[in-house]
């Protein structure tokens, strides 16, 4: 039990770190998109460290808006996914691990992972369409990649949520018989 508790504490710290980093990334994408669209279009060239979206901005400000909005949404929703993980650590009771709160968080996580997967795949397809129209883009797979992985994660989390639901039923039955 002690080793499990230590592992959970380490995972909680890692979840917090990833949550903070993804929140910063989402905020940076949002700030840079706003700056480029409203204040100075030159900001598109220096969107992020290795992201030059100046060709996209020159092609169409609406396309620039759409792609950067998807980048912001994917990063923000990934951060939300890790927020849900953090909330599981707060509500997890090791004596009775099958609780309605944990089940609810796992269901939410499966839907959030599904949304991330769908948005990531949409971002990749949108970027590929723009490249086919002659827009020179950086490798957008770094920012939208993994959509298929998130879809698989959504399916796995949904199955785990169903197992938790059944665990709650069994736990309730055991509480009534004791």
N, CA, C and O atoms as a DFTB+ gen file, in Angstrom:
712 C
 N C O
     1  1       0.835      -1.201       0.000
     2  2       0.000       0.000       0.000
     3  2       0.875       1.258       0.000
     4  3       0.555       2.241      -0.668
     5  1       1.972       1.221       0.746
     6  2       2.852       2.396       0.835
     7  2       3.453       2.733      -0.524
     8  3       3.545       3.905      -0.887
     9  1       3.863       1.709      -1.279
    10  2       4.463       1.930      -2.593
    11  2       3.425       2.526      -3.555
    12  3       3.734       3.420      -4.342
    13  1       2.217       2.026      -3.480
    14  2       1.143       2.550      -4.313
    15  2       0.869       4.007      -3.993
    16  3       0.673       4.816      -4.899
    17  1       0.854       4.347      -2.722
    18  2       0.630       5.731      -2.298
    19  2       1.733       6.649      -2.826
    20  3       1.457       7.762      -3.274
    21  1       2.981       6.180      -2.774
    22  2       4.095       6.984      -3.289
    23  2       3.968       7.183      -4.798
    24  3       4.188       8.282      -5.305
    25  1       3.616       6.128      -5.503
    26  2       3.446       6.234      -6.965
    27  2       2.327       7.216      -7.292
    28  3       2.458       8.024      -8.212
    29  1       1.229       7.148      -6.544
    30  2       0.114       8.075      -6.779
    31  2       0.520       9.522      -6.503
    32  3       0.094      10.430      -7.217
    33  1       1.333       9.742      -5.484
    34  2       1.815      11.093      -5.191
    35  2       2.695      11.607      -6.328
    36  3       2.573      12.761      -6.739
    37  1       3.572      10.760      -6.828
    38  2       4.438      11.147      -7.953
    39  2       3.591      11.453      -9.186
    40  3       3.836      12.442      -9.877
    41  1       2.599      10.614      -9.463
    42  2       1.720      10.846     -10.612
    43  2       0.910      12.130     -10.453
    44  3       0.636      12.829     -11.428
    45  1       0.532      12.430      -9.216
    46  2      -0.193      13.675      -8.957
    47  2       0.697      14.888      -9.265
    48  3       0.249      15.847      -9.894
    49  1       1.943      14.838      -8.825
    50  2       2.880      15.937      -9.108
    51  2       3.112      16.069     -10.611
    52  3       3.107      17.179     -11.145
    53  1       3.314      14.948     -11.292
    54  2       3.502      14.987     -12.747
    55  2       2.266      15.544     -13.449
    56  3       2.386      16.302     -14.412
    57  1       1.088      15.172     -12.974
    58  2      -0.148      15.697     -13.563
    59  2      -0.235      17.208     -13.408
    60  3      -0.638      17.910     -14.336
    61  1       0.143      17.709     -12.232
    62  2       0.155      19.152     -12.010
    63  2       1.134      19.843     -12.962
    64  3       0.823      20.887     -13.535
    65  1       2.316      19.252     -13.122
    66  2       3.323      19.860     -13.992
    67  2       2.824      19.903     -15.440
    68  3       2.955      20.925     -16.114
    69  1       2.254      18.797     -15.912
    70  2       1.744      18.760     -17.288
    71  2       0.579      19.725     -17.444
    72  3       0.467      20.400     -18.468
    73  1      -0.289      19.797     -16.439
    74  2      -1.415      20.740     -16.474
    75  2      -0.914      22.177     -16.618
    76  3      -1.422      22.932     -17.447
    77  1       0.066      22.550     -15.826
    78  2       0.608      23.913     -15.878
    79  2       1.248      24.187     -17.248
    80  3       1.022      25.240     -17.845
    81  1       2.043      23.236     -17.735
    82  2       2.708      23.435     -19.029
    83  2       1.706      23.543     -20.174
    84  3       1.868      24.382     -21.060
    85  1       0.679      22.710     -20.163
    86  2      -0.337      22.798     -21.223
    87  2      -1.146      24.089     -21.113
    88  3      -1.550      24.658     -22.126
    89  1      -1.380      24.547     -19.892
    90  2      -2.086      25.826     -19.707
    91  2      -1.253      26.981     -20.246
    92  3      -1.781      27.892     -20.884
    93  1       0.040      26.941     -19.988
    94  2       0.941      27.978     -20.517
    95  2       0.952      27.926     -22.037
    96  3       0.900      28.966     -22.693
    97  1       1.019      26.725     -22.604
    98  2       1.020      26.591     -24.056
    99  2      -0.270      27.145     -24.660
   100  3      -0.228      27.874     -25.651
   101  1      -1.409      26.805     -24.070
   102  2      -2.687      27.309     -24.566
   103  2      -2.733      28.836     -24.470
   104  3      -3.187      29.507     -25.397
   105  1      -2.267      29.377     -23.353
   106  2      -2.237      30.833     -23.185
   107  2      -1.310      31.500     -24.184
   108  3      -1.631      32.563     -24.716
   109  1      -0.164      30.888     -24.443
   110  2       0.778      31.451     -25.418
   111  2       0.180      31.432     -26.817
   112  3       0.299      32.408     -27.557
   113  1      -0.464      30.322     -27.185
   114  2      -1.117      30.258     -28.495
   115  2      -2.202      31.329     -28.610
   116  3      -2.321      31.996     -29.638
   117  1      -2.986      31.484     -27.549
   118  2      -4.063      32.474     -27.561
   119  2      -3.507      33.886     -27.670
   120  3      -3.984      34.685     -28.477
   121  1      -2.503      34.192     -26.863
   122  2      -1.900      35.527     -26.903
   123  2      -1.306      35.818     -28.270
   124  3      -1.531      36.890     -28.831
   125  1      -0.540      34.859     -28.818
   126  2       0.114      35.095     -30.106
   127  2      -0.891      35.221     -31.244
   128  3      -0.687      36.011     -32.166
   129  1      -1.970      34.455     -31.188
   130  2      -3.005      34.576     -32.213
   131  2      -3.661      35.952     -32.123
   132  3      -3.848      36.619     -33.141
   133  1      -4.010      36.377     -30.912
   134  2      -4.625      37.695     -30.716
   135  2      -3.674      38.802     -31.177
   136  3      -4.072      39.729     -31.882
   137  1      -2.414      38.685     -30.765
   138  2      -1.422      39.697     -31.129
   139  2      -1.293      39.798     -32.650
   140  3      -1.259      40.897     -33.202
   141  1      -1.222      38.652     -33.320
   142  2      -1.050      38.646     -34.772
   143  2      -2.282      39.171     -35.496
   144  3      -2.162      39.865     -36.506
   145  1      -3.454      38.845     -34.991
   146  2      -4.690      39.259     -35.665
   147  2      -5.065      40.711     -35.383
   148  3      -5.599      41.390     -36.260
   149  1      -4.796      41.189     -34.183
   150  2      -5.296      42.502     -33.782
   151  2      -4.209      43.575     -33.758
   152  3      -4.466      44.714     -34.148
   153  1      -3.013      43.238     -33.312
   154  2      -2.001      44.260     -33.080
   155  2      -0.984      44.346     -34.211
   156  3      -0.802      45.412     -34.799
   157  1      -0.324      43.241     -34.519
   158  2       0.742      43.298     -35.516
   159  2       0.824      41.971     -36.273
   160  3       1.190      40.954     -35.685
   161  1       0.488      41.964     -37.567
   162  2       0.524      40.727     -38.349
   163  2       1.913      40.092     -38.438
   164  3       2.024      38.909     -38.759
   165  1       2.970      40.855     -38.159
   166  2       4.322      40.300     -38.190
   167  2       4.471      39.217     -37.118
   168  3       5.334      38.347     -37.225
   169  1       3.629      39.277     -36.092
   170  2       3.669      38.276     -35.028
   171  2       3.421      36.867     -35.539
   172  3       3.832      35.902     -34.896
   173  1       2.755      36.727     -36.686
   174  2       2.500      35.402     -37.253
   175  2       3.801      34.716     -37.646
   176  3       3.898      33.489     -37.608
   177  1       4.803      35.511     -38.023
   178  2       6.096      34.935     -38.405
   179  2       6.795      34.334     -37.187
   180  3       7.522      33.347     -37.303
   181  1       6.574      34.924     -36.045
   182  2       7.218      34.473     -34.800
   183  2       6.174      33.929     -33.836
   184  3       6.223      34.196     -32.636
   185  1       5.229      33.162     -34.375
   186  2       4.091      32.691     -33.578
   187  2       4.538      31.957     -32.320
   188  3       4.045      32.231     -31.226
   189  1       5.442      31.056     -32.475
   190  2       6.075      30.345     -31.371
   191  2       7.511      30.091     -31.780
   192  3       7.929      30.471     -32.874
   193  1       8.257      29.457     -30.914
   194  2       9.681      29.241     -31.154
   195  2       9.958      28.680     -32.548
   196  3      10.816      29.204     -33.257
   197  1       9.257      27.637     -32.950
   198  2       9.524      27.035     -34.248
   199  2       8.286      27.009     -35.150
   200  3       8.172      26.167     -36.040
   201  1       7.379      27.927     -34.911
   202  2       6.164      27.990     -35.725
   203  2       6.124      29.336     -36.447
   204  3       5.960      30.391     -35.833
   205  1       6.277      29.266     -37.757
   206  2       6.141      30.457     -38.601
   207  2       4.846      30.310     -39.374
   208  3       4.767      29.512     -40.308
   209  1       3.834      31.070     -38.997
   210  2       2.541      31.013     -39.667
   211  2       2.315      32.224     -40.566
   212  3       1.175      32.532     -40.916
   213  1       3.388      32.911     -40.940
   214  2       3.242      34.110     -41.767
   215  2       2.667      33.784     -43.142
   216  3       1.892      34.575     -43.680
   217  1       3.026      32.636     -43.726
   218  2       2.457      32.253     -45.019
   219  2       0.957      31.998     -44.913
   220  3       0.193      32.341     -45.815
   221  1       0.552      31.403     -43.815
   222  2      -0.870      31.162     -43.581
   223  2      -1.609      32.485     -43.407
   224  3      -2.703      32.665     -43.942
   225  1      -1.016      33.402     -42.664
   226  2      -1.638      34.710     -42.450
   227  2      -1.759      35.466     -43.776
   228  3      -2.773      36.111     -44.039
   229  1      -0.716      35.381     -44.607
   230  2      -0.738      36.055     -45.900
   231  2      -1.776      35.421     -46.825
   232  3      -2.394      36.114     -47.634
   233  1      -1.967      34.119     -46.708
   234  2      -2.948      33.412     -47.540
   235  2      -4.360      33.831     -47.174
   236  3      -5.162      34.157     -48.049
   237  1      -4.669      33.821     -45.870
   238  2      -6.021      34.161     -45.420
   239  2      -6.020      34.358     -43.906
   240  3      -5.575      33.491     -43.153
   241  1      -6.522      35.506     -43.478
   242  2      -6.604      35.733     -42.032
   243  2      -7.642      34.795     -41.397
   244  3      -7.503      34.408     -40.237
   245  1      -8.677      34.435     -42.160
   246  2      -9.674      33.501     -41.627
   247  2      -9.078      32.117     -41.426
   248  3      -9.365      31.455     -40.429
   249  1      -8.257      31.681     -42.359
   250  2      -7.582      30.391     -42.205
   251  2      -6.619      30.446     -41.021
   252  3      -6.524      29.495     -40.245
   253  1      -5.910      31.561     -40.889
   254  2      -5.015      31.755     -39.745
   255  2      -5.813      31.676     -38.448
   256  3      -5.401      31.005     -37.502
   257  1      -6.942      32.355     -38.404
   258  2      -7.808      32.338     -37.221
   259  2      -8.278      30.925     -36.914
   260  3      -8.244      30.497     -35.761
   261  1      -8.719      30.194     -37.940
   262  2      -9.247      28.841     -37.736
   263  2      -8.163      27.895     -37.214
   264  3      -8.392      27.146     -36.264
   265  1      -6.996      27.933     -37.833
   266  2      -5.915      27.026     -37.421
   267  2      -5.445      27.369     -36.012
   268  3      -5.269      26.473     -35.186
   269  1      -5.242      28.640     -35.728
   270  2      -4.769      29.006     -34.386
   271  2      -5.838      28.739     -33.332
   272  3      -5.519      28.374     -32.200
   273  1      -7.109      28.920     -33.698
   274  2      -8.179      28.593     -32.753
   275  2      -8.155      27.104     -32.412
   276  3      -8.312      26.727     -31.251
   277  1      -7.960      26.265     -33.418
   278  2      -7.872      24.825     -33.151
   279  2      -6.655      24.499     -32.287
   280  3      -6.723      23.627     -31.421
   281  1      -5.541      25.195     -32.521
   282  2      -4.347      24.973     -31.703
   283  2      -4.622      25.344     -30.244
   284  3      -4.244      24.615     -29.327
   285  1      -5.283      26.484     -30.041
   286  2      -5.623      26.924     -28.685
   287  2      -6.560      25.918     -28.031
   288  3      -6.351      25.522     -26.885
   289  1      -7.594      25.507     -28.762
   290  2      -8.572      24.582     -28.199
   291  2      -7.949      23.237     -27.841
   292  3      -8.231      22.695     -26.772
   293  1      -7.114      22.693     -28.711
   294  2      -6.482      21.401     -28.424
   295  2      -5.619      21.515     -27.170
   296  3      -5.696      20.656     -26.292
   297  1      -4.803      22.555     -27.073
   298  2      -3.943      22.720     -25.897
   299  2      -4.776      22.941     -24.632
   300  3      -4.467      22.379     -23.582
   301  1      -5.824      23.753     -24.726
   302  2      -6.656      24.042     -23.551
   303  2      -7.424      22.807     -23.094
   304  3      -7.554      22.565     -21.894
   305  1      -7.926      22.034     -24.032
   306  2      -8.692      20.854     -23.656
   307  2      -7.761      19.759     -23.113
   308  3      -8.159      18.989     -22.239
   309  1      -6.536      19.690     -23.623
   310  2      -5.559      18.770     -23.036
   311  2      -5.278      19.176     -21.590
   312  3      -5.173      18.321     -20.711
   313  1      -5.156      20.481     -21.348
   314  2      -4.946      20.957     -19.973
   315  2      -6.139      20.572     -19.095
   316  3      -5.963      20.166     -17.946
   317  1      -7.341      20.701     -19.636
   318  2      -8.547      20.322     -18.885
   319  2      -8.546      18.834     -18.558
   320  3      -8.978      18.433     -17.478
   321  1      -8.063      18.019     -19.488
   322  2      -7.961      16.579     -19.237
   323  2      -7.066      16.316     -18.028
   324  3      -7.390      15.482     -17.182
   325  1      -5.949      17.021     -17.949
   326  2      -5.058      16.826     -16.804
   327  2      -5.648      17.432     -15.534
   328  3      -5.340      16.973     -14.435
   329  1      -6.482      18.446     -15.666
   330  2      -7.197      18.976     -14.502
   331  2      -8.135      17.895     -13.949
   332  3      -8.241      17.723     -12.735
   333  1      -8.802      17.179     -14.833
   334  2      -9.676      16.103     -14.382
   335  2      -8.878      15.004     -13.674
   336  3      -9.343      14.430     -12.690
   337  1      -7.689      14.718     -14.175
   338  2      -6.827      13.730     -13.524
   339  2      -6.469      14.209     -12.122
   340  3      -6.484      13.426     -11.172
   341  1      -6.150      15.489     -11.994
   342  2      -5.831      16.060     -10.678
   343  2      -7.027      15.934      -9.739
   344  3      -6.868      15.633      -8.557
   345  1      -8.219      16.166     -10.271
   346  2      -9.424      16.056      -9.450
   347  2      -9.673      14.619      -9.004
   348  3     -10.200      14.390      -7.915
   349  1      -9.302      13.656      -9.833
   350  2      -9.431      12.255      -9.414
   351  2      -8.544      11.996      -8.207
   352  3      -8.956      11.326      -7.260
   353  1      -7.320      12.529      -8.239
   354  2      -6.418      12.331      -7.098
   355  2      -7.005      12.940      -5.826
   356  3      -6.804      12.408      -4.734
   357  1      -7.730      14.051      -5.961
   358  2      -8.318      14.690      -4.779
   359  2      -9.484      13.879      -4.222
   360  3      -9.711      13.872      -3.012
   361  1     -10.225      13.196      -5.094
   362  2     -11.426      12.494      -4.644
   363  2     -11.206      11.005      -4.394
   364  3     -12.067      10.334      -3.825
   365  1     -10.055      10.490      -4.820
   366  2      -9.795       9.054      -4.708
   367  2      -9.657       8.638      -3.246
   368  3      -8.866       9.207      -2.495
   369  1     -10.427       7.655      -2.868
   370  2     -10.377       7.070      -1.521
   371  2      -9.838       5.645      -1.687
   372  3     -10.493       4.794      -2.288
   373  1      -8.650       5.394      -1.154
   374  2      -8.012       4.090      -1.353
   375  2      -8.732       2.962      -0.605
   376  3      -8.550       1.790      -0.934
   377  1      -9.546       3.307       0.397
   378  2     -10.296       2.282       1.122
   379  2     -11.468       1.795       0.272
   380  3     -11.724       0.595       0.174
   381  1     -12.176       2.748      -0.342
   382  2     -13.282       2.431      -1.254
   383  2     -13.037       3.170      -2.573
   384  3     -13.579       4.252      -2.797
   385  1     -12.223       2.579      -3.433
   386  2     -11.831       3.297      -4.658
   387  2     -12.962       3.466      -5.666
   388  3     -12.914       4.370      -6.500
   389  1     -13.975       2.611      -5.601
   390  2     -15.071       2.719      -6.553
   391  2     -16.109       3.694      -6.022
   392  3     -16.980       3.326      -5.234
   393  1     -16.004       4.949      -6.466
   394  2     -16.966       5.966      -6.025
   395  2     -17.607       6.615      -7.243
   396  3     -17.060       6.585      -8.346
   397  1     -18.763       7.194      -7.020
   398  2     -19.494       7.847      -8.109
   399  2     -18.697       9.034      -8.663
   400  3     -18.747       9.313      -9.861
   401  1     -17.964       9.730      -7.787
   402  2     -17.170      10.873      -8.247
   403  2     -16.066      10.433      -9.205
   404  3     -15.863      11.057     -10.246
   405  1     -15.354       9.365      -8.856
   406  2     -14.281       8.867      -9.719
   407  2     -14.864       8.382     -11.041
   408  3     -14.307       8.644     -12.107
   409  1     -15.985       7.676     -10.965
   410  2     -16.649       7.207     -12.186
   411  2     -17.010       8.392     -13.076
   412  3     -16.786       8.353     -14.285
   413  1     -17.567       9.439     -12.483
   414  2     -17.960      10.630     -13.233
   415  2     -16.743      11.282     -13.904
   416  3     -16.814      11.686     -15.064
   417  1     -15.632      11.382     -13.172
   418  2     -14.421      11.965     -13.746
   419  2     -13.885      11.119     -14.908
   420  3     -13.427      11.657     -15.915
   421  1     -13.946       9.799     -14.759
   422  2     -13.440       8.935     -15.829
   423  2     -14.333       9.054     -17.068
   424  3     -13.828       9.089     -18.190
   425  1     -15.646       9.116     -16.875
   426  2     -16.538       9.340     -18.013
   427  2     -16.221      10.673     -18.693
   428  3     -16.129      10.746     -19.918
   429  1     -16.055      11.730     -17.887
   430  2     -15.704      13.042     -18.449
   431  2     -14.393      12.973     -19.226
   432  3     -14.270      13.528     -20.318
   433  1     -13.421      12.284     -18.643
   434  2     -12.127      12.162     -19.305
   435  2     -12.268      11.453     -20.653
   436  3     -11.589      11.815     -21.614
   437  1     -13.143      10.449     -20.733
   438  2     -13.321       9.756     -22.008
   439  2     -13.929      10.689     -23.045
   440  3     -13.527      10.659     -24.208
   441  1     -14.888      11.516     -22.650
   442  2     -15.495      12.463     -23.591
   443  2     -14.502      13.557     -23.994
   444  3     -14.469      13.978     -25.150
   445  1     -13.704      14.008     -23.043
   446  2     -12.700      15.038     -23.333
   447  2     -11.637      14.485     -24.279
   448  3     -11.220      15.172     -25.211
   449  1     -11.196      13.245     -24.046
   450  2     -10.216      12.620     -24.943
   451  2     -10.804      12.464     -26.347
   452  3     -10.101      12.647     -27.340
   453  1     -12.086      12.127     -26.427
   454  2     -12.759      12.032     -27.729
   455  2     -12.759      13.388     -28.437
   456  3     -12.509      13.463     -29.640
   457  1     -13.036      14.444     -27.697
   458  2     -13.031      15.792     -28.263
   459  2     -11.633      16.195     -28.732
   460  3     -11.482      16.768     -29.811
   461  1     -10.618      15.900     -27.931
   462  2      -9.233      16.205     -28.323
   463  2      -8.883      15.462     -29.606
   464  3      -8.304      16.038     -30.527
   465  1      -9.236      14.181     -29.662
   466  2      -8.957      13.389     -30.853
   467  2      -9.625      13.956     -32.089
   468  3      -9.004      14.062     -33.146
   469  1     -10.892      14.321     -31.957
   470  2     -11.627      14.878     -33.101
   471  2     -11.029      16.215     -33.549
   472  3     -10.851      16.448     -34.744
   473  1     -10.721      17.087     -32.590
   474  2     -10.131      18.388     -32.943
   475  2      -8.734      18.232     -33.547
   476  3      -8.377      18.941     -34.488
   477  1      -7.952      17.309     -33.007
   478  2      -6.603      17.091     -33.536
   479  2      -6.660      16.580     -34.971
   480  3      -5.923      17.054     -35.836
   481  1      -7.531      15.621     -35.216
   482  2      -7.667      15.102     -36.583
   483  2      -8.193      16.177     -37.529
   484  3      -7.773      16.249     -38.684
   485  1      -9.106      17.010     -37.045
   486  2      -9.613      18.120     -37.864
   487  2      -8.496      19.113     -38.171
   488  3      -8.391      19.602     -39.295
   489  1      -7.668      19.409     -37.180
   490  2      -6.547      20.320     -37.387
   491  2      -5.561      19.796     -38.417
   492  3      -5.071      20.552     -39.256
   493  1      -5.271      18.500     -38.354
   494  2      -4.363      17.886     -39.335
   495  2      -4.981      17.960     -40.729
   496  3      -4.310      18.333     -41.691
   497  1      -6.248      17.607     -40.833
   498  2      -6.911      17.625     -42.152
   499  2      -6.984      19.044     -42.707
   500  3      -6.783      19.255     -43.904
   501  1      -7.268      20.007     -41.853
   502  2      -7.314      21.406     -42.275
   503  2      -5.935      21.855     -42.763
   504  3      -5.817      22.507     -43.801
   505  1      -4.904      21.504     -42.011
   506  2      -3.534      21.862     -42.394
   507  2      -3.135      21.205     -43.711
   508  3      -2.513      21.840     -44.562
   509  1      -3.492      19.937     -43.877
   510  2      -3.186      19.248     -45.130
   511  2      -3.902      19.899     -46.304
   512  3      -3.336      20.022     -47.390
   513  1      -5.145      20.316     -46.090
   514  2      -5.895      21.002     -47.139
   515  2      -5.245      22.320     -47.523
   516  3      -5.182      22.672     -48.701
   517  1      -4.764      23.043     -46.530
   518  2      -4.089      24.315     -46.809
   519  2      -2.773      24.087     -47.551
   520  3      -2.420      24.853     -48.448
   521  1      -2.053      23.039     -47.176
   522  2      -0.793      22.717     -47.861
   523  2      -1.065      22.362     -49.318
   524  3      -0.295      22.734     -50.203
   525  1      -2.172      21.636     -49.574
   526  2      -2.537      21.293     -50.949
   527  2      -2.896      22.536     -51.769
   528  3      -2.781      22.538     -52.994
   529  1      -3.332      23.589     -51.076
   530  2      -3.642      24.847     -51.766
   531  2      -2.399      25.707     -51.954
   532  3      -2.485      26.814     -52.484
   533  1      -1.247      25.208     -51.525
   534  2       0.011      25.904     -51.747
   535  2       0.522      26.724     -50.584
   536  3       1.504      27.453     -50.726
   537  1      -0.129      26.619     -49.426
   538  2       0.325      27.362     -48.250
   539  2       1.482      26.598     -47.610
   540  3       1.380      25.401     -47.339
   541  1       2.576      27.308     -47.377
   542  2       3.725      26.687     -46.724
   543  2       3.518      26.782     -45.209
   544  3       3.470      27.870     -44.636
   545  1       3.398      25.608     -44.580
   546  2       3.175      25.544     -43.134
   547  2       4.298      24.750     -42.481
   548  3       4.901      23.881     -43.111
   549  1       4.575      25.054     -41.208
   550  2       5.514      24.193     -40.475
   551  2       4.839      22.838     -40.256
   552  3       3.664      22.670     -40.583
   553  1       5.556      21.903     -39.722
   554  2       4.988      20.586     -39.474
   555  2       3.946      20.695     -38.356
   556  3       4.289      20.743     -37.175
   557  1       2.699      20.732     -38.741
   558  2       1.617      20.943     -37.785
   559  2       1.304      19.683     -36.979
   560  3       0.561      19.737     -35.998
   561  1       1.873      18.551     -37.394
   562  2       1.628      17.314     -36.663
   563  2       2.124      17.427     -35.223
   564  3       1.605      16.751     -34.335
   565  1       3.127      18.279     -34.985
   566  2       3.630      18.479     -33.617
   567  2       2.534      19.023     -32.701
   568  3       2.527      18.747     -31.501
   569  1       1.618      19.790     -33.269
   570  2       0.609      20.479     -32.456
   571  2      -0.761      19.827     -32.545
   572  3      -1.579      19.957     -31.635
   573  1      -1.010      19.119     -33.653
   574  2      -2.292      18.443     -33.813
   575  2      -2.161      16.929     -33.795
   576  3      -3.167      16.220     -33.794
   577  1      -0.944      16.432     -33.780
   578  2      -0.722      14.994     -33.861
   579  2      -1.272      14.249     -32.665
   580  3      -1.512      14.822     -31.602
   581  1      -1.460      12.984     -32.859
   582  2      -1.933      12.147     -31.766
   583  2      -3.432      12.058     -31.660
   584  3      -3.950      11.535     -30.673
   585  1      -4.146      12.557     -32.657
   586  2      -5.599      12.473     -32.608
   587  2      -6.089      11.048     -32.510
   588  3      -7.029      10.757     -31.771
   589  1      -5.452      10.153     -33.259
   590  2      -5.835       8.745     -33.199
   591  2      -5.543       8.150     -31.823
   592  3      -6.283       7.289     -31.347
   593  1      -4.484       8.600     -31.197
   594  2      -4.148       8.121     -29.857
   595  2      -5.217       8.576     -28.855
   596  3      -5.618       7.811     -27.978
   597  1      -5.667       9.809     -28.991
   598  2      -6.706      10.305     -28.079
   599  2      -8.041       9.602     -28.315
   600  3      -8.805       9.399     -27.372
   601  1      -8.330       9.230     -29.562
   602  2      -9.550       8.459     -29.813
   603  2      -9.470       7.091     -29.152
   604  3     -10.448       6.614     -28.575
   605  1      -8.305       6.463     -29.238
   606  2      -8.112       5.169     -28.570
   607  2      -8.207       5.344     -27.055
   608  3      -8.805       4.517     -26.367
   609  1      -7.611       6.427     -26.539
   610  2      -7.685       6.696     -25.105
   611  2      -9.137       6.879     -24.674
   612  3      -9.526       6.416     -23.602
   613  1      -9.933       7.545     -25.492
   614  2     -11.341       7.755     -25.170
   615  2     -12.060       6.414     -25.043
   616  3     -12.852       6.210     -24.122
   617  1     -11.780       5.507     -25.971
   618  2     -12.419       4.196     -25.920
   619  2     -11.988       3.430     -24.664
   620  3     -12.817       2.817     -23.993
   621  1     -10.700       3.467     -24.355
   622  2     -10.192       2.752     -23.178
   623  2     -10.775       3.344     -21.897
   624  3     -11.192       2.606     -21.004
   625  1     -10.804       4.671     -21.805
   626  2     -11.369       5.313     -20.619
   627  2     -12.855       5.007     -20.468
   628  3     -13.350       4.857     -19.351
   629  1     -13.567       4.914     -21.590
   630  2     -14.989       4.585     -21.526
   631  2     -15.182       3.180     -20.960
   632  3     -16.077       2.949     -20.147
   633  1     -14.338       2.243     -21.394
   634  2     -14.405       0.874     -20.863
   635  2     -14.079       0.880     -19.366
   636  3     -14.765       0.229     -18.578
   637  1     -13.041       1.609     -18.980
   638  2     -12.671       1.692     -17.555
   639  2     -13.810       2.301     -16.743
   640  3     -14.082       1.860     -15.627
   641  1     -14.475       3.310     -17.296
   642  2     -15.610       3.924     -16.598
   643  2     -16.736       2.907     -16.408
   644  3     -17.396       2.890     -15.369
   645  1     -16.950       2.064     -17.411
   646  2     -17.974       1.024     -17.269
   647  2     -17.587       0.027     -16.179
   648  3     -18.441      -0.426     -15.417
   649  1     -16.299      -0.316     -16.107
   650  2     -15.814      -1.221     -15.054
   651  2     -16.021      -0.567     -13.685
   652  3     -16.439      -1.229     -12.735
   653  1     -15.728       0.730     -13.588
   654  2     -15.953       1.444     -12.322
   655  2     -17.430       1.448     -11.958
   656  3     -17.791       1.289     -10.792
   657  1     -18.273       1.629     -12.949
   658  2     -19.714       1.629     -12.699
   659  2     -20.136       0.284     -12.105
   660  3     -20.900       0.234     -11.141
   661  1     -19.635      -0.793     -12.684
   662  2     -19.951      -2.133     -12.161
   663  2     -19.325      -2.321     -10.772
   664  3     -19.942      -2.927      -9.896
   665  1     -18.111      -1.810     -10.567
   666  2     -17.461      -1.886      -9.257
   667  2     -18.272      -1.181      -8.188
   668  3     -18.351      -1.655      -7.055
   669  1     -18.872      -0.060      -8.534
   670  2     -19.722       0.675      -7.580
   671  2     -20.945      -0.158      -7.227
   672  3     -21.354      -0.212      -6.068
   673  1     -21.528      -0.809      -8.234
   674  2     -22.698      -1.657      -7.973
   675  2     -22.330      -2.798      -7.024
   676  3     -23.061      -3.077      -6.074
   677  1     -21.202      -3.454      -7.281
   678  2     -20.761      -4.564      -6.424
   679  2     -20.448      -4.066      -5.030
   680  3     -20.815      -4.699      -4.040
   681  1     -19.759      -2.914      -4.947
   682  2     -19.403      -2.335      -3.649
   683  2     -20.664      -1.992      -2.852
   684  3     -20.713      -2.209      -1.641
   685  1     -21.683      -1.454      -3.533
   686  2     -22.949      -1.130      -2.870
   687  2     -23.639      -2.375      -2.376
   688  3     -24.159      -2.395      -1.260
   689  1     -23.654      -3.436      -3.200
   690  2     -24.266      -4.703      -2.796
   691  2     -23.548      -5.267      -1.568
   692  3     -24.194      -5.764      -0.646
   693  1     -22.219      -5.192      -1.555
   694  2     -21.444      -5.702      -0.419
   695  2     -21.729      -4.885       0.839
   696  3     -21.785      -5.445       1.934
   697  1     -21.909      -3.580       0.703
   698  2     -22.212      -2.735       1.853
   699  2     -23.573      -3.086       2.435
   700  3     -23.762      -3.018       3.649
   701  1     -24.526      -3.462       1.581
   702  2     -25.852      -3.807       2.052
   703  2     -25.881      -5.159       2.744
   704  3     -26.667      -5.367       3.669
   705  1     -25.027      -6.084       2.303
   706  2     -25.046      -7.429       2.898
   707  2     -24.274      -7.529       4.189
   708  3     -24.480      -8.466       4.961
   709  1     -23.376      -6.571       4.446
   710  2     -22.561      -6.642       5.661
   711  2     -23.283      -6.121       6.862
   712  3     -22.729      -6.114       7.962
